[in-house]
Amino acid sequence: MNKNQVTGHAKEAKGKAKEVAGKVTGNKSTEYKGKAEKQGGKAEAKYGDIKSESKKSKK
């Protein structure tokens, strides 16, 4: 795993936690911020996947 994959998965988990906390407390703002952070984490992890595959194919 590269740095982007690790960071992305961490952001995804943090975002999911915020989303759940927002749902539990009824705080829509926190819920939406969590969803956005989770999507950003997914994107970064996907970038890391692509970067890793690119390095593998160059070998």
N, CA, C and O atoms as a Maestro MAE file, in Angstrom:
{
 s_m_m2io_version
 :::
 2.0.0
}

f_m_ct {
 s_m_title
 :::
 protein
 m_atom[236] {
  # First column is atom index #
  i_m_mmod_type
  r_m_x_coord
  r_m_y_coord
  r_m_z_coord
  i_m_residue_number
  s_m_chain_name
  s_m_pdb_residue_name
  s_m_pdb_atom_name
  i_m_atomic_number
  :::
  1 25 0.843 -1.181 0.000 1 A "MET " " N  " 7
  2 3 0.000 0.000 0.000 1 A "MET " " CA " 6
  3 2 0.883 1.238 0.000 1 A "MET " " C  " 6
  4 15 1.909 1.294 0.679 1 A "MET " " O  " 8
  5 25 0.464 2.221 -0.772 2 A "ASN " " N  " 7
  6 3 1.222 3.462 -0.787 2 A "ASN " " CA " 6
  7 2 0.559 4.500 0.126 2 A "ASN " " C  " 6
  8 15 -0.504 4.256 0.699 2 A "ASN " " O  " 8
  9 25 1.194 5.630 0.243 3 A "LYS " " N  " 7
  10 3 0.745 6.685 1.161 3 A "LYS " " CA " 6
  11 2 -0.680 7.140 0.854 3 A "LYS " " C  " 6
  12 15 -1.480 7.344 1.767 3 A "LYS " " O  " 8
  13 25 -0.996 7.299 -0.432 4 A "ASN " " N  " 7
  14 3 -2.326 7.769 -0.803 4 A "ASN " " CA " 6
  15 2 -3.414 6.763 -0.422 4 A "ASN " " C  " 6
  16 15 -4.504 7.150 -0.002 4 A "ASN " " O  " 8
  17 25 -3.116 5.494 -0.570 5 A "GLN " " N  " 7
  18 3 -4.089 4.471 -0.204 5 A "GLN " " CA " 6
  19 2 -4.359 4.492 1.299 5 A "GLN " " C  " 6
  20 15 -5.511 4.435 1.729 5 A "GLN " " O  " 8
  21 25 -3.309 4.573 2.083 6 A "VAL " " N  " 7
  22 3 -3.451 4.578 3.541 6 A "VAL " " CA " 6
  23 2 -4.204 5.825 3.999 6 A "VAL " " C  " 6
  24 15 -5.149 5.734 4.782 6 A "VAL " " O  " 8
  25 25 -3.785 6.977 3.511 7 A "THR " " N  " 7
  26 3 -4.433 8.235 3.887 7 A "THR " " CA " 6
  27 2 -5.893 8.240 3.454 7 A "THR " " C  " 6
  28 15 -6.769 8.674 4.202 7 A "THR " " O  " 8
  29 25 -6.145 7.762 2.256 8 A "GLY " " N  " 7
  30 3 -7.515 7.724 1.742 8 A "GLY " " CA " 6
  31 2 -8.424 6.851 2.585 8 A "GLY " " C  " 6
  32 15 -9.547 7.245 2.900 8 A "GLY " " O  " 8
  33 25 -7.951 5.673 2.954 9 A "HIS " " N  " 7
  34 3 -8.767 4.779 3.777 9 A "HIS " " CA " 6
  35 2 -8.987 5.364 5.171 9 A "HIS " " C  " 6
  36 15 -10.053 5.179 5.759 9 A "HIS " " O  " 8
  37 25 -7.992 6.062 5.699 10 A "ALA " " N  " 7
  38 3 -8.145 6.701 7.009 10 A "ALA " " CA " 6
  39 2 -9.198 7.806 6.942 10 A "ALA " " C  " 6
  40 15 -10.040 7.920 7.834 10 A "ALA " " O  " 8
  41 25 -9.152 8.620 5.884 11 A "LYS " " N  " 7
  42 3 -10.142 9.689 5.722 11 A "LYS " " CA " 6
  43 2 -11.539 9.106 5.522 11 A "LYS " " C  " 6
  44 15 -12.528 9.648 6.015 11 A "LYS " " O  " 8
  45 25 -11.602 8.007 4.801 12 A "GLU " " N  " 7
  46 3 -12.880 7.344 4.562 12 A "GLU " " CA " 6
  47 2 -13.497 6.873 5.884 12 A "GLU " " C  " 6
  48 15 -14.693 7.054 6.114 12 A "GLU " " O  " 8
  49 25 -12.682 6.273 6.741 13 A "ALA " " N  " 7
  50 3 -13.157 5.798 8.043 13 A "ALA " " CA " 6
  51 2 -13.581 6.964 8.935 13 A "ALA " " C  " 6
  52 15 -14.605 6.895 9.615 13 A "ALA " " O  " 8
  53 25 -12.792 8.025 8.925 14 A "LYS " " N  " 7
  54 3 -13.114 9.208 9.727 14 A "LYS " " CA " 6
  55 2 -14.426 9.830 9.248 14 A "LYS " " C  " 6
  56 15 -15.261 10.241 10.053 14 A "LYS " " O  " 8
  57 25 -14.593 9.890 7.936 15 A "GLY " " N  " 7
  58 3 -15.823 10.439 7.375 15 A "GLY " " CA " 6
  59 2 -17.032 9.603 7.729 15 A "GLY " " C  " 6
  60 15 -18.097 10.143 8.031 15 A "GLY " " O  " 8
  61 25 -16.881 8.287 7.694 16 A "LYS " " N  " 7
  62 3 -17.983 7.388 8.054 16 A "LYS " " CA " 6
  63 2 -18.372 7.593 9.511 16 A "LYS " " C  " 6
  64 15 -19.556 7.596 9.846 16 A "LYS " " O  " 8
  65 25 -17.378 7.765 10.377 17 A "ALA " " N  " 7
  66 3 -17.653 8.000 11.797 17 A "ALA " " CA " 6
  67 2 -18.423 9.305 11.988 17 A "ALA " " C  " 6
  68 15 -19.368 9.364 12.775 17 A "ALA " " O  " 8
  69 25 -18.017 10.353 11.264 18 A "LYS " " N  " 7
  70 3 -18.722 11.637 11.349 18 A "LYS " " CA " 6
  71 2 -20.152 11.500 10.841 18 A "LYS " " C  " 6
  72 15 -21.089 12.038 11.430 18 A "LYS " " O  " 8
  73 25 -20.303 10.775 9.745 19 A "GLU " " N  " 7
  74 3 -21.627 10.584 9.160 19 A "GLU " " CA " 6
  75 2 -22.562 9.891 10.157 19 A "GLU " " C  " 6
  76 15 -23.701 10.316 10.349 19 A "GLU " " O  " 8
  77 25 -22.076 8.835 10.779 20 A "VAL " " N  " 7
  78 3 -22.880 8.098 11.756 20 A "VAL " " CA " 6
  79 2 -23.189 8.974 12.968 20 A "VAL " " C  " 6
  80 15 -24.311 8.969 13.473 20 A "VAL " " O  " 8
  81 25 -22.195 9.721 13.430 21 A "ALA " " N  " 7
  82 3 -22.416 10.616 14.570 21 A "ALA " " CA " 6
  83 2 -23.483 11.654 14.238 21 A "ALA " " C  " 6
  84 15 -24.328 11.981 15.071 21 A "ALA " " O  " 8
  85 25 -23.433 12.163 13.015 22 A "GLY " " N  " 7
  86 3 -24.440 13.131 12.594 22 A "GLY " " CA " 6
  87 2 -25.829 12.532 12.547 22 A "GLY " " C  " 6
  88 15 -26.801 13.180 12.936 22 A "GLY " " O  " 8
  89 25 -25.931 11.296 12.072 23 A "LYS " " N  " 7
  90 3 -27.231 10.619 12.019 23 A "LYS " " CA " 6
  91 2 -27.772 10.367 13.418 23 A "LYS " " C  " 6
  92 15 -28.956 10.579 13.681 23 A "LYS " " O  " 8
  93 25 -26.901 9.914 14.313 24 A "VAL " " N  " 7
  94 3 -27.318 9.588 15.678 24 A "VAL " " CA " 6
  95 2 -27.791 10.834 16.416 24 A "VAL " " C  " 6
  96 15 -28.795 10.798 17.127 24 A "VAL " " O  " 8
  97 25 -27.064 11.933 16.246 25 A "THR " " N  " 7
  98 3 -27.411 13.161 16.966 25 A "THR " " CA " 6
  99 2 -28.448 14.006 16.237 25 A "THR " " C  " 6
  100 15 -28.966 14.975 16.791 25 A "THR " " O  " 8
  101 25 -28.748 13.639 14.992 26 A "GLY " " N  " 7
  102 3 -29.704 14.421 14.214 26 A "GLY " " CA " 6
  103 2 -29.098 15.690 13.644 26 A "GLY " " C  " 6
  104 15 -29.824 16.587 13.215 26 A "GLY " " O  " 8
  105 25 -27.778 15.774 13.636 27 A "ASN " " N  " 7
  106 3 -27.078 16.951 13.128 27 A "ASN " " CA " 6
  107 2 -26.760 16.737 11.646 27 A "ASN " " C  " 6
  108 15 -25.794 16.059 11.298 27 A "ASN " " O  " 8
  109 25 -27.585 17.323 10.788 28 A "LYS " " N  " 7
  110 3 -27.434 17.138 9.338 28 A "LYS " " CA " 6
  111 2 -26.109 17.690 8.830 28 A "LYS " " C  " 6
  112 15 -25.515 17.115 7.917 28 A "LYS " " O  " 8
  113 25 -25.641 18.779 9.395 29 A "SER " " N  " 7
  114 3 -24.381 19.382 8.966 29 A "SER " " CA " 6
  115 2 -23.217 18.409 9.154 29 A "SER " " C  " 6
  116 15 -22.405 18.218 8.249 29 A "SER " " O  " 8
  117 25 -23.145 17.805 10.322 30 A "THR " " N  " 7
  118 3 -22.082 16.835 10.598 30 A "THR " " CA " 6
  119 2 -22.222 15.617 9.694 30 A "THR " " C  " 6
  120 15 -21.231 15.078 9.200 30 A "THR " " O  " 8
  121 25 -23.455 15.193 9.485 31 A "GLU " " N  " 7
  122 3 -23.704 14.039 8.615 31 A "GLU " " CA " 6
  123 2 -23.203 14.306 7.195 31 A "GLU " " C  " 6
  124 15 -22.531 13.463 6.601 31 A "GLU " " O  " 8
  125 25 -23.532 15.477 6.658 32 A "TYR " " N  " 7
  126 3 -23.118 15.811 5.290 32 A "TYR " " CA " 6
  127 2 -21.609 16.030 5.182 32 A "TYR " " C  " 6
  128 15 -20.993 15.656 4.185 32 A "TYR " " O  " 8
  129 25 -21.021 16.634 6.208 33 A "LYS " " N  " 7
  130 3 -19.561 16.802 6.212 33 A "LYS " " CA " 6
  131 2 -18.881 15.438 6.235 33 A "LYS " " C  " 6
  132 15 -17.863 15.232 5.573 33 A "LYS " " O  " 8
  133 25 -19.443 14.518 6.992 34 A "GLY " " N  " 7
  134 3 -18.903 13.165 7.048 34 A "GLY " " CA " 6
  135 2 -18.998 12.462 5.705 34 A "GLY " " C  " 6
  136 15 -18.060 11.788 5.279 34 A "GLY " " O  " 8
  137 25 -20.142 12.623 5.036 35 A "LYS " " N  " 7
  138 3 -20.306 12.018 3.708 35 A "LYS " " CA " 6
  139 2 -19.288 12.585 2.728 35 A "LYS " " C  " 6
  140 15 -18.696 11.847 1.941 35 A "LYS " " O  " 8
  141 25 -19.087 13.890 2.778 36 A "ALA " " N  " 7
  142 3 -18.129 14.534 1.876 36 A "ALA " " CA " 6
  143 2 -16.711 14.051 2.162 36 A "ALA " " C  " 6
  144 15 -15.946 13.772 1.239 36 A "ALA " " O  " 8
  145 25 -16.365 13.953 3.435 37 A "GLU " " N  " 7
  146 3 -15.023 13.492 3.811 37 A "GLU " " CA " 6
  147 2 -14.819 12.036 3.388 37 A "GLU " " C  " 6
  148 15 -13.738 11.652 2.939 37 A "GLU " " O  " 8
  149 25 -15.867 11.240 3.538 38 A "LYS " " N  " 7
  150 3 -15.794 9.829 3.140 38 A "LYS " " CA " 6
  151 2 -15.562 9.710 1.631 38 A "LYS " " C  " 6
  152 15 -14.760 8.888 1.190 38 A "LYS " " O  " 8
  153 25 -16.256 10.522 0.846 39 A "GLN " " N  " 7
  154 3 -16.080 10.493 -0.606 39 A "GLN " " CA " 6
  155 2 -14.683 10.962 -1.004 39 A "GLN " " C  " 6
  156 15 -14.074 10.411 -1.921 39 A "GLN " " O  " 8
  157 25 -14.183 11.973 -0.316 40 A "GLY " " N  " 7
  158 3 -12.821 12.442 -0.570 40 A "GLY " " CA " 6
  159 2 -11.796 11.360 -0.269 40 A "GLY " " C  " 6
  160 15 -10.815 11.201 -0.995 40 A "GLY " " O  " 8
  161 25 -12.028 10.626 0.798 41 A "GLY " " N  " 7
  162 3 -11.145 9.520 1.153 41 A "GLY " " CA " 6
  163 2 -11.177 8.411 0.121 41 A "GLY " " C  " 6
  164 15 -10.143 7.833 -0.215 41 A "GLY " " O  " 8
  165 25 -12.373 8.115 -0.383 42 A "LYS " " N  " 7
  166 3 -12.500 7.087 -1.423 42 A "LYS " " CA " 6
  167 2 -11.736 7.502 -2.673 42 A "LYS " " C  " 6
  168 15 -11.060 6.687 -3.301 42 A "LYS " " O  " 8
  169 25 -11.853 8.777 -3.026 43 A "ALA " " N  " 7
  170 3 -11.162 9.280 -4.218 43 A "ALA " " CA " 6
  171 2 -9.646 9.189 -4.048 43 A "ALA " " C  " 6
  172 15 -8.935 8.785 -4.968 43 A "ALA " " O  " 8
  173 25 -9.163 9.565 -2.875 44 A "GLU " " N  " 7
  174 3 -7.718 9.509 -2.640 44 A "GLU " " CA " 6
  175 2 -7.211 8.067 -2.645 44 A "GLU " " C  " 6
  176 15 -6.134 7.787 -3.172 44 A "GLU " " O  " 8
  177 25 -7.979 7.167 -2.065 45 A "ALA " " N  " 7
  178 3 -7.586 5.754 -2.067 45 A "ALA " " CA " 6
  179 2 -7.569 5.205 -3.491 45 A "ALA " " C  " 6
  180 15 -6.680 4.436 -3.856 45 A "ALA " " O  " 8
  181 25 -8.550 5.603 -4.285 46 A "LYS " " N  " 7
  182 3 -8.607 5.155 -5.679 46 A "LYS " " CA " 6
  183 2 -7.402 5.689 -6.452 46 A "LYS " " C  " 6
  184 15 -6.811 4.973 -7.261 46 A "LYS " " O  " 8
  185 25 -7.042 6.948 -6.202 47 A "TYR " " N  " 7
  186 3 -5.849 7.531 -6.821 47 A "TYR " " CA " 6
  187 2 -4.615 6.708 -6.451 47 A "TYR " " C  " 6
  188 15 -3.763 6.433 -7.296 47 A "TYR " " O  " 8
  189 25 -4.534 6.326 -5.194 48 A "GLY " " N  " 7
  190 3 -3.416 5.501 -4.741 48 A "GLY " " CA " 6
  191 2 -3.393 4.148 -5.435 48 A "GLY " " C  " 6
  192 15 -2.327 3.634 -5.772 48 A "GLY " " O  " 8
  193 25 -4.581 3.568 -5.649 49 A "ASP " " N  " 7
  194 3 -4.673 2.290 -6.364 49 A "ASP " " CA " 6
  195 2 -4.146 2.432 -7.787 49 A "ASP " " C  " 6
  196 15 -3.373 1.601 -8.263 49 A "ASP " " O  " 8
  197 25 -4.571 3.486 -8.451 50 A "ILE " " N  " 7
  198 3 -4.153 3.727 -9.836 50 A "ILE " " CA " 6
  199 2 -2.649 3.970 -9.897 50 A "ILE " " C  " 6
  200 15 -1.961 3.453 -10.778 50 A "ILE " " O  " 8
  201 25 -2.152 4.755 -8.961 51 A "LYS " " N  " 7
  202 3 -0.718 5.052 -8.901 51 A "LYS " " CA " 6
  203 2 0.085 3.764 -8.697 51 A "LYS " " C  " 6
  204 15 1.123 3.561 -9.327 51 A "LYS " " O  " 8
  205 25 -0.401 2.913 -7.822 52 A "SER " " N  " 7
  206 3 0.268 1.644 -7.546 52 A "SER " " CA " 6
  207 2 0.259 0.736 -8.782 52 A "SER " " C  " 6
  208 15 1.271 0.117 -9.112 52 A "SER " " O  " 8
  209 25 -0.874 0.664 -9.450 53 A "GLU " " N  " 7
  210 3 -0.979 -0.158 -10.661 53 A "GLU " " CA " 6
  211 2 -0.072 0.376 -11.763 53 A "GLU " " C  " 6
  212 15 0.527 -0.392 -12.516 53 A "GLU " " O  " 8
  213 25 0.021 1.689 -11.848 54 A "SER " " N  " 7
  214 3 0.874 2.311 -12.856 54 A "SER " " CA " 6
  215 2 2.336 1.924 -12.643 54 A "SER " " C  " 6
  216 15 3.054 1.615 -13.594 54 A "SER " " O  " 8
  217 25 2.763 1.946 -11.387 55 A "LYS " " N  " 7
  218 3 4.146 1.573 -11.071 55 A "LYS " " CA " 6
  219 2 4.398 0.104 -11.389 55 A "LYS " " C  " 6
  220 15 5.474 -0.254 -11.868 55 A "LYS " " O  " 8
  221 25 3.409 -0.746 -11.124 56 A "LYS " " N  " 7
  222 3 3.554 -2.177 -11.404 56 A "LYS " " CA " 6
  223 2 3.665 -2.438 -12.901 56 A "LYS " " C  " 6
  224 15 4.447 -3.286 -13.330 56 A "LYS " " O  " 8
  225 25 2.887 -1.713 -13.691 57 A "SER " " N  " 7
  226 3 2.885 -1.956 -15.135 57 A "SER " " CA " 6
  227 2 4.153 -1.435 -15.813 57 A "SER " " C  " 6
  228 15 4.493 -1.880 -16.908 57 A "SER " " O  " 8
  229 25 4.851 -0.499 -15.175 58 A "LYS " " N  " 7
  230 3 6.096 0.035 -15.736 58 A "LYS " " CA " 6
  231 2 7.251 -0.943 -15.586 58 A "LYS " " C  " 6
  232 15 8.249 -0.837 -16.300 58 A "LYS " " O  " 8
  233 25 7.128 -1.889 -14.669 59 A "LYS " " N  " 7
  234 3 8.224 -2.835 -14.403 59 A "LYS " " CA " 6
  235 2 8.315 -3.896 -15.454 59 A "LYS " " C  " 6
  236 15 9.182 -4.767 -15.379 59 A "LYS " " O  " 8
  :::
 }
 m_bond[235] {
  # First column is bond index #
  i_m_from
  i_m_to
  i_m_order
  :::
  1 1 2 1
  2 2 3 1
  3 3 4 2
  4 3 5 1
  5 5 6 1
  6 6 7 1
  7 7 8 2
  8 7 9 1
  9 9 10 1
  10 10 11 1
  11 11 12 2
  12 11 13 1
  13 13 14 1
  14 14 15 1
  15 15 16 2
  16 15 17 1
  17 17 18 1
  18 18 19 1
  19 19 20 2
  20 19 21 1
  21 21 22 1
  22 22 23 1
  23 23 24 2
  24 23 25 1
  25 25 26 1
  26 26 27 1
  27 27 28 2
  28 27 29 1
  29 29 30 1
  30 30 31 1
  31 31 32 2
  32 31 33 1
  33 33 34 1
  34 34 35 1
  35 35 36 2
  36 35 37 1
  37 37 38 1
  38 38 39 1
  39 39 40 2
  40 39 41 1
  41 41 42 1
  42 42 43 1
  43 43 44 2
  44 43 45 1
  45 45 46 1
  46 46 47 1
  47 47 48 2
  48 47 49 1
  49 49 50 1
  50 50 51 1
  51 51 52 2
  52 51 53 1
  53 53 54 1
  54 54 55 1
  55 55 56 2
  56 55 57 1
  57 57 58 1
  58 58 59 1
  59 59 60 2
  60 59 61 1
  61 61 62 1
  62 62 63 1
  63 63 64 2
  64 63 65 1
  65 65 66 1
  66 66 67 1
  67 67 68 2
  68 67 69 1
  69 69 70 1
  70 70 71 1
  71 71 72 2
  72 71 73 1
  73 73 74 1
  74 74 75 1
  75 75 76 2
  76 75 77 1
  77 77 78 1
  78 78 79 1
  79 79 80 2
  80 79 81 1
  81 81 82 1
  82 82 83 1
  83 83 84 2
  84 83 85 1
  85 85 86 1
  86 86 87 1
  87 87 88 2
  88 87 89 1
  89 89 90 1
  90 90 91 1
  91 91 92 2
  92 91 93 1
  93 93 94 1
  94 94 95 1
  95 95 96 2
  96 95 97 1
  97 97 98 1
  98 98 99 1
  99 99 100 2
  100 99 101 1
  101 101 102 1
  102 102 103 1
  103 103 104 2
  104 103 105 1
  105 105 106 1
  106 106 107 1
  107 107 108 2
  108 107 109 1
  109 109 110 1
  110 110 111 1
  111 111 112 2
  112 111 113 1
  113 113 114 1
  114 114 115 1
  115 115 116 2
  116 115 117 1
  117 117 118 1
  118 118 119 1
  119 119 120 2
  120 119 121 1
  121 121 122 1
  122 122 123 1
  123 123 124 2
  124 123 125 1
  125 125 126 1
  126 126 127 1
  127 127 128 2
  128 127 129 1
  129 129 130 1
  130 130 131 1
  131 131 132 2
  132 131 133 1
  133 133 134 1
  134 134 135 1
  135 135 136 2
  136 135 137 1
  137 137 138 1
  138 138 139 1
  139 139 140 2
  140 139 141 1
  141 141 142 1
  142 142 143 1
  143 143 144 2
  144 143 145 1
  145 145 146 1
  146 146 147 1
  147 147 148 2
  148 147 149 1
  149 149 150 1
  150 150 151 1
  151 151 152 2
  152 151 153 1
  153 153 154 1
  154 154 155 1
  155 155 156 2
  156 155 157 1
  157 157 158 1
  158 158 159 1
  159 159 160 2
  160 159 161 1
  161 161 162 1
  162 162 163 1
  163 163 164 2
  164 163 165 1
  165 165 166 1
  166 166 167 1
  167 167 168 2
  168 167 169 1
  169 169 170 1
  170 170 171 1
  171 171 172 2
  172 171 173 1
  173 173 174 1
  174 174 175 1
  175 175 176 2
  176 175 177 1
  177 177 178 1
  178 178 179 1
  179 179 180 2
  180 179 181 1
  181 181 182 1
  182 182 183 1
  183 183 184 2
  184 183 185 1
  185 185 186 1
  186 186 187 1
  187 187 188 2
  188 187 189 1
  189 189 190 1
  190 190 191 1
  191 191 192 2
  192 191 193 1
  193 193 194 1
  194 194 195 1
  195 195 196 2
  196 195 197 1
  197 197 198 1
  198 198 199 1
  199 199 200 2
  200 199 201 1
  201 201 202 1
  202 202 203 1
  203 203 204 2
  204 203 205 1
  205 205 206 1
  206 206 207 1
  207 207 208 2
  208 207 209 1
  209 209 210 1
  210 210 211 1
  211 211 212 2
  212 211 213 1
  213 213 214 1
  214 214 215 1
  215 215 216 2
  216 215 217 1
  217 217 218 1
  218 218 219 1
  219 219 220 2
  220 219 221 1
  221 221 222 1
  222 222 223 1
  223 223 224 2
  224 223 225 1
  225 225 226 1
  226 226 227 1
  227 227 228 2
  228 227 229 1
  229 229 230 1
  230 230 231 1
  231 231 232 2
  232 231 233 1
  233 233 234 1
  234 234 235 1
  235 235 236 2
  :::
 }
}
